[in-house]
Amino acid sequence: MTVLAVIPARGGSKGVPAKNLAPVGGVPLVARAVRESLAAPHVTDVVVSTDDPDIAEAARHAGAEVVLRPAAIAGDTATSEAAVLHAMDAYEAMHSTSVDVVLLIQCTSPFLAREDVEGVAAAVLEGGADSAVTVAPFHGFVWREEDTSPASESAAIGAQRVGGATALLVDTDRTSGYGVNHDASFRPRRQDRPQDFLETGAAYAMSATGFREAGHRFFGRTALVRTDPARVLEVDDPHDLARARALAPLLDTPALPTREDIDAVVLDFDGTQTDDRVLIDADGREIVAVHRGDGLGIAHLRRSGLELLILSTEQNPVVAARARKLRVPVLHGIDRKDLALKQWCEEQGIAPERVLYVGNDVNDLPCFHLVGWPVAVASAHGSVRAAARAVTTTRGGEGAIREIAAWLLGPTLNTPENTPENTPENTPENTPENTPENTPQDTTGTSVTPATSHNSPEK
């Protein structure tokens, strides 16, 4: 039994350019759809239909097959049904097999869940339905406006400049609202009304034979598969995308990376390894604080065989001093961190999707969009947390990197005998940047490191 999930994802979006590659919760929309489709037990194969090479690459990295869609069915007027029929034909030709049930999965529904995909598939496979659709309970009163003016006249009576914009003036005497799903003269209680459902636009399933005959997604007996109304959102414009990113931390099931997911860890400095503050003494010397637990975590990450890099826009020598102590390569004083990161990945032969990048502020967002695991510290800017695939519970400079090391290497990190944080030659009292005469110490596990340059630019 072949159950094929088809995800149409063309590249020519007008409302949101490159919409299907837009990250929500740190994961491109097309990859989110692939992930949930692959996780549905009844789905045997997942195909992304696209005309865009970048979308095709993202789909393959997420685990889907790709069918290249011809231009004739990739324009603004192309229907999803045409894409699904083409993908079915291409899949059957490639695999010399027939499809029994076909699913249409829309990646513009960012909070599609594997239960939704499984629900529509099961409705056709096991429930005897010919087609199925995800819906959400809906209790609203729907209104529609109609033009009541004579056919020879227009309800629009002119345009006027209002606050710098052109406003269309409508003669309200010639339009009237009327109830669509209710009698406007009678307002029953919600519990006394029949239950209405809103089509979510997320997932559909069809008998493959019936779909070919009907040519559209609804035919025969259509099963309604209920979903959580809180997850109903379609990304059609930039405002929808902003809402999706704001909701992702609340609606996404937390997923943390493991060692098997990652080949490299790239760390910002200020705000991730520090608390983003700079202390200035009477002589103008700047001092930043780092957490010893982070040093321990970094040592474990290095010993595990992961490639490590510290990447910072900060030109302060303290960045290089800290990297030297941790024995981690560093690129600092970098204006375009994303370009530097891309070049470093190419030089190291590391796929960006297998890089975990830790950041805290808006200048980290281009790197977030480049890597597979963008991670924000708990104290990061709101837009950075919204774009992250995972967020630490610990604030920057307070052990957030130690927390990430525990994600990758296990909840318990035993202190090794030789790490840059605890060997006699590298104890805070004996390193050049932490000599007794220039390094204050506290008792909270935090080392306070002076920055020797004055007036260095803030990140």
GROMACS .gro file of C-alpha atoms in nm:
model
  459
    1MET     CA    1   0.000   0.000   0.000
    2THR     CA    2   0.157   0.328  -0.114
    3VAL     CA    3   0.053   0.645   0.065
    4LEU     CA    4   0.216   0.942  -0.104
    5ALA     CA    5   0.227   1.286   0.062
    6VAL     CA    6   0.274   1.562  -0.195
    7ILE     CA    7   0.390   1.905  -0.077
    8PRO     CA    8   0.352   2.176  -0.343
    9ALA     CA    9   0.616   2.447  -0.288
   10ARG     CA   10   0.675   2.674  -0.584
   11GLY     CA   11   0.932   2.950  -0.570
   12GLY     CA   12   0.740   3.248  -0.706
   13SER     CA   13   0.554   3.372  -0.401
   14LYS     CA   14   0.446   3.736  -0.435
   15GLY     CA   15   0.313   3.814  -0.086
   16VAL     CA   16   0.621   3.680   0.096
   17PRO     CA   17   0.929   3.638  -0.127
   18ALA     CA   18   1.085   3.292  -0.086
   19LYS     CA   19   0.797   3.212   0.147
   20ASN     CA   20   0.839   2.837   0.146
   21LEU     CA   21   1.198   2.876   0.268
   22ALA     CA   22   1.107   3.124   0.541
   23PRO     CA   23   1.213   2.983   0.880
   24VAL     CA   24   0.960   2.946   1.159
   25GLY     CA   25   1.103   2.816   1.483
   26GLY     CA   26   1.437   2.799   1.303
   27VAL     CA   27   1.310   2.555   1.038
   28PRO     CA   28   1.205   2.648   0.680
   29LEU     CA   29   0.834   2.607   0.614
   30VAL     CA   30   0.893   2.339   0.352
   31ALA     CA   31   1.116   2.142   0.591
   32ARG     CA   32   0.854   2.165   0.866
   33ALA     CA   33   0.595   2.012   0.632
   34VAL     CA   34   0.835   1.736   0.526
   35ARG     CA   35   0.923   1.659   0.888
   36GLU     CA   36   0.563   1.615   0.999
   37SER     CA   37   0.469   1.415   0.690
   38LEU     CA   38   0.758   1.172   0.737
   39ALA     CA   39   0.656   1.126   1.100
   40ALA     CA   40   0.303   1.009   1.012
   41PRO     CA   41   0.299   0.627   1.040
   42HIS     CA   42   0.069   0.566   0.741
   43VAL     CA   43   0.272   0.781   0.501
   44THR     CA   44   0.516   0.572   0.298
   45ASP     CA   45   0.669   0.842   0.077
   46VAL     CA   46   0.698   1.220   0.074
   47VAL     CA   47   0.748   1.425  -0.243
   48VAL     CA   48   0.798   1.801  -0.275
   49SER     CA   49   0.681   1.949  -0.605
   50THR     CA   50   0.877   2.264  -0.686
   51ASP     CA   51   1.027   2.476  -0.961
   52ASP     CA   52   1.289   2.630  -0.733
   53PRO     CA   53   1.639   2.480  -0.684
   54ASP     CA   54   1.679   2.622  -0.331
   55ILE     CA   55   1.348   2.473  -0.222
   56ALA     CA   56   1.448   2.144  -0.383
   57GLU     CA   57   1.773   2.141  -0.187
   58ALA     CA   58   1.596   2.220   0.142
   59ALA     CA   59   1.339   1.947   0.074
   60ARG     CA   60   1.606   1.686   0.006
   61HIS     CA   61   1.795   1.780   0.321
   62ALA     CA   62   1.471   1.736   0.516
   63GLY     CA   63   1.431   1.384   0.376
   64ALA     CA   64   1.183   1.424   0.090
   65GLU     CA   65   1.206   1.325  -0.274
   66VAL     CA   66   1.178   1.613  -0.521
   67VAL     CA   67   0.972   1.636  -0.839
   68LEU     CA   68   1.062   1.933  -1.056
   69ARG     CA   69   0.747   2.108  -1.163
   70PRO     CA   70   0.721   2.237  -1.522
   71ALA     CA   71   0.661   2.608  -1.577
   72ALA     CA   72   0.316   2.541  -1.719
   73ILE     CA   73   0.187   2.446  -1.374
   74ALA     CA   74   0.414   2.669  -1.163
   75GLY     CA   75   0.261   3.013  -1.223
   76ASP     CA   76   0.031   3.225  -1.008
   77THR     CA   77  -0.279   3.062  -1.157
   78ALA     CA   78  -0.159   2.704  -1.116
   79THR     CA   79  -0.375   2.487  -0.893
   80SER     CA   80  -0.256   2.259  -0.616
   81GLU     CA   81  -0.448   1.975  -0.782
   82ALA     CA   82  -0.238   2.013  -1.099
   83ALA     CA   83   0.081   1.990  -0.892
   84VAL     CA   84  -0.043   1.680  -0.709
   85LEU     CA   85  -0.146   1.502  -1.030
   86HIS     CA   86   0.191   1.580  -1.191
   87ALA     CA   87   0.379   1.461  -0.881
   88MET     CA   88   0.178   1.137  -0.872
   89ASP     CA   89   0.259   1.065  -1.236
   90ALA     CA   90   0.628   1.142  -1.184
   91TYR     CA   91   0.650   0.931  -0.868
   92GLU     CA   92   0.480   0.632  -1.031
   93ALA     CA   93   0.711   0.657  -1.332
   94MET     CA   94   1.023   0.677  -1.112
   95HIS     CA   95   0.925   0.386  -0.886
   96SER     CA   96   0.726   0.170  -1.129
   97THR     CA   97   0.444   0.144  -0.878
   98SER     CA   98   0.096   0.285  -0.833
   99VAL     CA   99  -0.019   0.521  -0.559
  100ASP     CA  100  -0.314   0.405  -0.349
  101VAL     CA  101  -0.376   0.716  -0.138
  102VAL     CA  102  -0.241   1.064  -0.210
  103LEU     CA  103  -0.214   1.348   0.039
  104LEU     CA  104  -0.192   1.718  -0.032
  105ILE     CA  105   0.012   1.887   0.241
  106GLN     CA  106   0.040   2.266   0.246
  107CYS     CA  107   0.368   2.396   0.386
  108THR     CA  108   0.211   2.740   0.434
  109SER     CA  109   0.043   2.595   0.744
  110PRO     CA  110   0.341   2.620   0.983
  111PHE     CA  111   0.175   2.440   1.274
  112LEU     CA  112   0.069   2.133   1.081
  113ALA     CA  113   0.121   1.835   1.311
  114ARG     CA  114   0.198   1.474   1.226
  115GLU     CA  115  -0.133   1.385   1.390
  116ASP     CA  116  -0.310   1.595   1.126
  117VAL     CA  117  -0.130   1.412   0.845
  118GLU     CA  118  -0.198   1.074   1.003
  119GLY     CA  119  -0.561   1.167   1.066
  120VAL     CA  120  -0.650   1.237   0.703
  121ALA     CA  121  -0.453   0.935   0.580
  122ALA     CA  122  -0.627   0.703   0.826
  123ALA     CA  123  -0.969   0.842   0.735
  124VAL     CA  124  -0.924   0.719   0.378
  125LEU     CA  125  -0.722   0.407   0.450
  126GLU     CA  126  -0.918   0.276   0.747
  127GLY     CA  127  -1.229   0.489   0.780
  128GLY     CA  128  -1.380   0.422   0.439
  129ALA     CA  129  -1.378   0.787   0.329
  130ASP     CA  130  -1.305   0.883  -0.031
  131SER     CA  131  -1.146   1.213   0.070
  132ALA     CA  132  -1.056   1.386   0.395
  133VAL     CA  133  -0.969   1.736   0.514
  134THR     CA  134  -0.842   1.892   0.835
  135VAL     CA  135  -1.090   2.127   0.999
  136ALA     CA  136  -1.119   2.322   1.322
  137PRO     CA  137  -1.436   2.386   1.523
  138PHE     CA  138  -1.570   2.732   1.445
  139HIS     CA  139  -1.833   2.929   1.638
  140GLY     CA  140  -1.825   3.267   1.466
  141PHE     CA  141  -2.111   3.449   1.298
  142VAL     CA  142  -2.011   3.502   0.935
  143TRP     CA  143  -2.127   3.814   0.753
  144ARG     CA  144  -2.105   3.914   0.391
  145GLU     CA  145  -2.157   4.255   0.231
  146GLU     CA  146  -2.360   4.303  -0.085
  147ASP     CA  147  -2.408   4.601  -0.313
  148THR     CA  148  -2.771   4.711  -0.310
  149SER     CA  149  -2.728   4.999  -0.558
  150PRO     CA  150  -2.901   4.989  -0.898
  151ALA     CA  151  -2.705   4.794  -1.157
  152SER     CA  152  -2.630   5.112  -1.353
  153GLU     CA  153  -2.464   5.285  -1.057
  154SER     CA  154  -2.153   5.213  -0.857
  155ALA     CA  155  -2.134   5.198  -0.481
  156ALA     CA  156  -1.793   5.362  -0.497
  157ILE     CA  157  -1.847   5.736  -0.510
  158GLY     CA  158  -1.488   5.858  -0.528
  159ALA     CA  159  -1.139   5.857  -0.389
  160GLN     CA  160  -0.985   6.095  -0.141
  161ARG     CA  161  -0.640   6.148   0.002
  162VAL     CA  162  -0.648   6.056   0.369
  163GLY     CA  163  -0.328   6.081   0.573
  164GLY     CA  164  -0.109   6.047   0.266
  165ALA     CA  165  -0.295   5.741   0.134
  166THR     CA  166  -0.580   5.706  -0.111
  167ALA     CA  167  -0.901   5.590   0.053
  168LEU     CA  168  -1.192   5.453  -0.149
  169LEU     CA  169  -1.515   5.611  -0.032
  170VAL     CA  170  -1.812   5.377  -0.035
  171ASP     CA  171  -2.169   5.490  -0.021
  172THR     CA  172  -2.283   5.291   0.280
  173ASP     CA  173  -2.645   5.362   0.190
  174ARG     CA  174  -2.601   5.135  -0.110
  175THR     CA  175  -2.435   4.836   0.063
  176SER     CA  176  -2.584   4.602   0.318
  177GLY     CA  177  -2.451   4.321   0.533
  178TYR     CA  178  -2.629   3.989   0.569
  179GLY     CA  179  -2.570   3.675   0.773
  180VAL     CA  180  -2.415   3.383   0.591
  181ASN     CA  181  -2.428   3.104   0.849
  182HIS     CA  182  -2.704   3.250   1.065
  183ASP     CA  183  -3.031   3.439   1.065
  184ALA     CA  184  -2.942   3.794   1.166
  185SER     CA  185  -3.277   3.835   1.342
  186PHE     CA  186  -3.216   3.543   1.574
  187ARG     CA  187  -2.906   3.500   1.800
  188PRO     CA  188  -2.905   3.151   1.953
  189ARG     CA  189  -2.660   3.049   2.220
  190ARG     CA  190  -2.346   2.876   2.096
  191GLN     CA  191  -2.456   2.543   2.245
  192ASP     CA  192  -2.787   2.570   2.063
  193ARG     CA  193  -2.630   2.620   1.722
  194PRO     CA  194  -2.514   2.344   1.486
  195GLN     CA  195  -2.136   2.297   1.493
  196ASP     CA  196  -1.956   2.470   1.207
  197PHE     CA  197  -1.605   2.380   1.095
  198LEU     CA  198  -1.335   2.589   0.935
  199GLU     CA  199  -1.117   2.427   0.669
  200THR     CA  200  -0.760   2.472   0.794
  201GLY     CA  201  -0.588   2.441   0.456
  202ALA     CA  202  -0.320   2.218   0.610
  203ALA     CA  203  -0.381   1.857   0.503
  204TYR     CA  204  -0.601   1.665   0.261
  205ALA     CA  205  -0.616   1.297   0.166
  206MET     CA  206  -0.777   1.135  -0.135
  207SER     CA  207  -0.818   0.793  -0.288
  208ALA     CA  208  -0.571   0.812  -0.575
  209THR     CA  209  -0.813   0.655  -0.822
  210GLY     CA  210  -1.100   0.880  -0.717
  211PHE     CA  211  -0.876   1.188  -0.731
  212ARG     CA  212  -0.772   1.112  -1.087
  213GLU     CA  213  -1.134   1.068  -1.190
  214ALA     CA  214  -1.267   1.376  -1.009
  215GLY     CA  215  -0.973   1.607  -1.080
  216HIS     CA  216  -1.021   1.787  -0.749
  217ARG     CA  217  -0.967   1.715  -0.381
  218PHE     CA  218  -1.327   1.670  -0.262
  219PHE     CA  219  -1.535   1.382  -0.394
  220GLY     CA  220  -1.745   1.094  -0.265
  221ARG     CA  221  -1.768   1.084   0.114
  222THR     CA  222  -1.546   1.350   0.269
  223ALA     CA  223  -1.427   1.295   0.626
  224LEU     CA  224  -1.365   1.593   0.852
  225VAL     CA  225  -1.056   1.547   1.068
  226ARG     CA  226  -1.065   1.784   1.365
  227THR     CA  227  -0.755   1.973   1.469
  228ASP     CA  228  -0.667   2.221   1.741
  229PRO     CA  229  -0.801   2.569   1.650
  230ALA     CA  230  -0.498   2.726   1.820
  231ARG     CA  231  -0.275   2.584   1.546
  232VAL     CA  232  -0.478   2.717   1.253
  233LEU     CA  233  -0.270   2.972   1.064
  234GLU     CA  234  -0.187   3.012   0.695
  235VAL     CA  235   0.111   3.223   0.590
  236ASP     CA  236  -0.003   3.446   0.305
  237ASP     CA  237   0.161   3.780   0.390
  238PRO     CA  238   0.443   3.916   0.609
  239HIS     CA  239   0.208   3.972   0.902
  240ASP     CA  240   0.111   3.604   0.901
  241LEU     CA  241   0.478   3.509   0.900
  242ALA     CA  242   0.550   3.740   1.194
  243ARG     CA  243   0.259   3.585   1.388
  244ALA     CA  244   0.385   3.235   1.312
  245ARG     CA  245   0.731   3.318   1.441
  246ALA     CA  246   0.588   3.472   1.756
  247LEU     CA  247   0.368   3.166   1.818
  248ALA     CA  248   0.633   2.903   1.743
  249PRO     CA  249   0.783   2.900   2.096
  250LEU     CA  250   0.433   2.838   2.234
  251LEU     CA  251   0.303   2.584   1.984
  252ASP     CA  252   0.607   2.387   1.873
  253THR     CA  253   0.698   2.073   2.060
  254PRO     CA  254   1.043   2.147   2.205
  255ALA     CA  255   1.309   1.960   2.008
  256LEU     CA  256   1.670   1.960   2.115
  257PRO     CA  257   1.967   1.856   1.900
  258THR     CA  258   2.178   1.551   1.975
  259ARG     CA  259   2.538   1.470   1.889
  260GLU     CA  260   2.416   1.276   1.584
  261ASP     CA  261   2.258   1.592   1.441
  262ILE     CA  262   2.565   1.815   1.465
  263ASP     CA  263   2.911   1.833   1.308
  264ALA     CA  264   3.010   2.180   1.432
  265VAL     CA  265   2.922   2.432   1.702
  266VAL     CA  266   2.971   2.803   1.630
  267LEU     CA  267   2.948   3.046   1.921
  268ASP     CA  268   2.883   3.416   1.930
  269PHE     CA  269   3.071   3.588   2.215
  270ASP     CA  270   2.898   3.890   2.370
  271GLY     CA  271   2.560   3.802   2.514
  272THR     CA  272   2.610   3.428   2.479
  273GLN     CA  273   2.940   3.362   2.657
  274THR     CA  274   2.897   3.685   2.854
  275ASP     CA  275   2.592   3.854   3.005
  276ASP     CA  276   2.623   4.129   2.739
  277ARG     CA  277   2.739   4.388   2.992
  278VAL     CA  278   3.069   4.574   3.000
  279LEU     CA  279   3.210   4.712   3.324
  280ILE     CA  280   3.439   5.015   3.296
  281ASP     CA  281   3.681   5.108   3.575
  282ALA     CA  282   3.811   5.452   3.663
  283ASP     CA  283   4.097   5.415   3.416
  284GLY     CA  284   3.862   5.332   3.129
  285ARG     CA  285   3.944   4.961   3.125
  286GLU     CA  286   3.655   4.741   3.013
  287ILE     CA  287   3.582   4.414   3.192
  288VAL     CA  288   3.347   4.131   3.087
  289ALA     CA  289   3.239   3.824   3.282
  290VAL     CA  290   3.239   3.465   3.155
  291HIS     CA  291   3.104   3.151   3.319
  292ARG     CA  292   3.339   2.868   3.411
  293GLY     CA  293   3.068   2.613   3.340
  294ASP     CA  294   3.068   2.731   2.978
  295GLY     CA  295   3.440   2.665   2.960
  296LEU     CA  296   3.385   2.313   3.089
  297GLY     CA  297   3.109   2.255   2.834
  298ILE     CA  298   3.326   2.383   2.549
  299ALA     CA  299   3.609   2.155   2.656
  300HIS     CA  300   3.376   1.855   2.641
  301LEU     CA  301   3.244   1.959   2.301
  302ARG     CA  302   3.598   1.987   2.167
  303ARG     CA  303   3.697   1.648   2.309
  304SER     CA  304   3.389   1.490   2.147
  305GLY     CA  305   3.534   1.561   1.802
  306LEU     CA  306   3.303   1.847   1.709
  307GLU     CA  307   3.447   2.136   1.512
  308LEU     CA  308   3.424   2.459   1.714
  309LEU     CA  309   3.447   2.826   1.622
  310ILE     CA  310   3.395   3.155   1.804
  311LEU     CA  311   3.252   3.415   1.565
  312SER     CA  312   3.210   3.775   1.677
  313THR     CA  313   3.175   4.126   1.540
  314GLU     CA  314   3.357   4.250   1.851
  315GLN     CA  315   3.716   4.366   1.789
  316ASN     CA  316   3.810   4.361   2.158
  317PRO     CA  317   4.123   4.151   2.233
  318VAL     CA  318   3.932   3.976   2.512
  319VAL     CA  319   3.755   3.766   2.247
  320ALA     CA  320   4.085   3.631   2.117
  321ALA     CA  321   4.217   3.587   2.471
  322ARG     CA  322   3.915   3.379   2.573
  323ALA     CA  323   3.934   3.170   2.255
  324ARG     CA  324   4.304   3.110   2.316
  325LYS     CA  325   4.238   2.987   2.667
  326LEU     CA  326   3.961   2.754   2.544
  327ARG     CA  327   4.177   2.637   2.253
  328VAL     CA  328   3.901   2.724   2.006
  329PRO     CA  329   3.956   2.895   1.668
  330VAL     CA  330   3.819   3.248   1.651
  331LEU     CA  331   3.707   3.496   1.387
  332HIS     CA  332   3.641   3.836   1.538
  333GLY     CA  333   3.599   4.190   1.413
  334ILE     CA  334   3.370   4.043   1.146
  335ASP     CA  335   3.105   4.268   0.988
  336ARG     CA  336   2.918   4.002   0.787
  337LYS     CA  337   2.913   3.702   1.014
  338ASP     CA  338   2.696   3.501   0.775
  339LEU     CA  339   2.949   3.535   0.490
  340ALA     CA  340   3.235   3.445   0.723
  341LEU     CA  341   3.042   3.143   0.852
  342LYS     CA  342   2.955   3.024   0.502
  343GLN     CA  343   3.321   3.048   0.397
  344TRP     CA  344   3.436   2.867   0.712
  345CYS     CA  345   3.190   2.584   0.647
  346GLU     CA  346   3.319   2.550   0.291
  347GLU     CA  347   3.680   2.546   0.408
  348GLN     CA  348   3.605   2.286   0.675
  349GLY     CA  349   3.389   2.074   0.445
  350ILE     CA  350   3.090   2.101   0.681
  351ALA     CA  351   2.732   2.120   0.559
  352PRO     CA  352   2.565   2.431   0.710
  353GLU     CA  353   2.256   2.229   0.798
  354ARG     CA  354   2.473   2.030   1.041
  355VAL     CA  355   2.598   2.340   1.220
  356LEU     CA  356   2.464   2.456   1.557
  357TYR     CA  357   2.500   2.833   1.590
  358VAL     CA  358   2.444   3.008   1.923
  359GLY     CA  359   2.348   3.374   1.922
  360ASN     CA  360   2.157   3.640   2.110
  361ASP     CA  361   2.100   3.951   1.898
  362VAL     CA  362   1.968   4.065   1.563
  363ASN     CA  363   2.307   4.056   1.390
  364ASP     CA  364   2.301   3.679   1.447
  365LEU     CA  365   1.983   3.634   1.240
  366PRO     CA  366   2.162   3.596   0.901
  367CYS     CA  367   2.362   3.310   1.054
  368PHE     CA  368   2.040   3.163   1.194
  369HIS     CA  369   1.898   3.148   0.843
  370LEU     CA  370   2.210   2.972   0.717
  371VAL     CA  371   2.247   2.684   0.963
  372GLY     CA  372   2.039   2.380   1.050
  373TRP     CA  373   2.032   2.440   1.426
  374PRO     CA  374   1.999   2.809   1.521
  375VAL     CA  375   1.997   2.831   1.901
  376ALA     CA  376   1.916   3.138   2.110
  377VAL     CA  377   2.013   3.189   2.472
  378ALA     CA  378   1.730   3.265   2.712
  379SER     CA  379   1.827   3.633   2.734
  380ALA     CA  380   1.832   3.682   2.355
  381HIS     CA  381   1.633   3.951   2.176
  382GLY     CA  382   1.272   3.848   2.112
  383SER     CA  383   1.316   3.831   1.734
  384VAL     CA  384   1.615   3.601   1.782
  385ARG     CA  385   1.426   3.368   2.017
  386ALA     CA  386   1.140   3.359   1.765
  387ALA     CA  387   1.376   3.259   1.482
  388ALA     CA  388   1.559   2.994   1.687
  389ARG     CA  389   1.500   2.624   1.655
  390ALA     CA  390   1.584   2.580   2.022
  391VAL     CA  391   1.618   2.821   2.316
  392THR     CA  392   1.819   2.758   2.630
  393THR     CA  393   1.665   2.794   2.973
  394THR     CA  394   1.985   2.965   3.087
  395ARG     CA  395   2.075   3.325   3.015
  396GLY     CA  396   2.388   3.421   2.825
  397GLY     CA  397   2.697   3.439   3.046
  398GLU     CA  398   2.532   3.223   3.312
  399GLY     CA  399   2.607   2.876   3.175
  400ALA     CA  400   2.403   2.865   2.852
  401ILE     CA  401   2.686   2.698   2.657
  402ARG     CA  402   2.719   2.438   2.932
  403GLU     CA  403   2.347   2.367   2.888
  404ILE     CA  404   2.390   2.320   2.513
  405ALA     CA  405   2.681   2.084   2.573
  406ALA     CA  406   2.449   1.875   2.791
  407TRP     CA  407   2.195   1.859   2.506
  408LEU     CA  408   2.457   1.718   2.273
  409LEU     CA  409   2.661   1.500   2.504
  410GLY     CA  410   2.419   1.395   2.776
  411PRO     CA  411   2.275   1.550   3.091
  412THR     CA  412   2.579   1.472   3.303
  413LEU     CA  413   2.921   1.596   3.203
  414ASN     CA  414   3.193   1.449   3.421
  415THR     CA  415   3.485   1.684   3.469
  416PRO     CA  416   3.777   1.552   3.263
  417GLU     CA  417   4.120   1.547   3.416
  418ASN     CA  418   4.264   1.793   3.169
  419THR     CA  419   4.058   2.082   3.037
  420PRO     CA  420   4.155   2.441   2.979
  421GLU     CA  421   3.936   2.538   3.273
  422ASN     CA  422   4.098   2.324   3.541
  423THR     CA  423   4.457   2.236   3.453
  424PRO     CA  424   4.716   2.405   3.678
  425GLU     CA  425   4.875   2.592   3.392
  426ASN     CA  426   4.540   2.731   3.281
  427THR     CA  427   4.363   2.808   3.605
  428PRO     CA  428   4.221   3.160   3.621
  429GLU     CA  429   4.503   3.258   3.854
  430ASN     CA  430   4.773   3.160   3.602
  431THR     CA  431   4.645   3.266   3.260
  432PRO     CA  432   4.774   3.591   3.112
  433GLU     CA  433   4.433   3.751   3.093
  434ASN     CA  434   4.344   3.655   3.452
  435THR     CA  435   4.650   3.736   3.662
  436PRO     CA  436   4.578   3.834   4.023
  437GLU     CA  437   4.670   4.195   3.967
  438ASN     CA  438   4.415   4.252   3.690
  439THR     CA  439   4.133   4.001   3.736
  440PRO     CA  440   3.868   4.028   4.006
  441GLN     CA  441   3.702   3.702   4.107
  442ASP     CA  442   3.365   3.616   4.256
  443THR     CA  443   3.227   3.301   4.414
  444THR     CA  444   2.944   3.227   4.170
  445GLY     CA  445   3.137   3.029   3.910
  446THR     CA  446   3.199   3.338   3.698
  447SER     CA  447   3.541   3.455   3.584
  448VAL     CA  448   3.571   3.828   3.524
  449THR     CA  449   3.802   3.905   3.235
  450PRO     CA  450   3.940   4.249   3.153
  451ALA     CA  451   3.935   4.380   2.799
  452THR     CA  452   4.254   4.571   2.730
  453SER     CA  453   4.124   4.796   2.452
  454HIS     CA  454   3.931   5.117   2.520
  455ASN     CA  455   3.604   5.220   2.357
  456SER     CA  456   3.571   4.900   2.156
  457PRO     CA  457   3.253   4.887   1.949
  458GLU     CA  458   2.958   4.712   2.105
  459LYS     CA  459   2.813   4.411   1.929
   0.00000   0.00000   0.00000
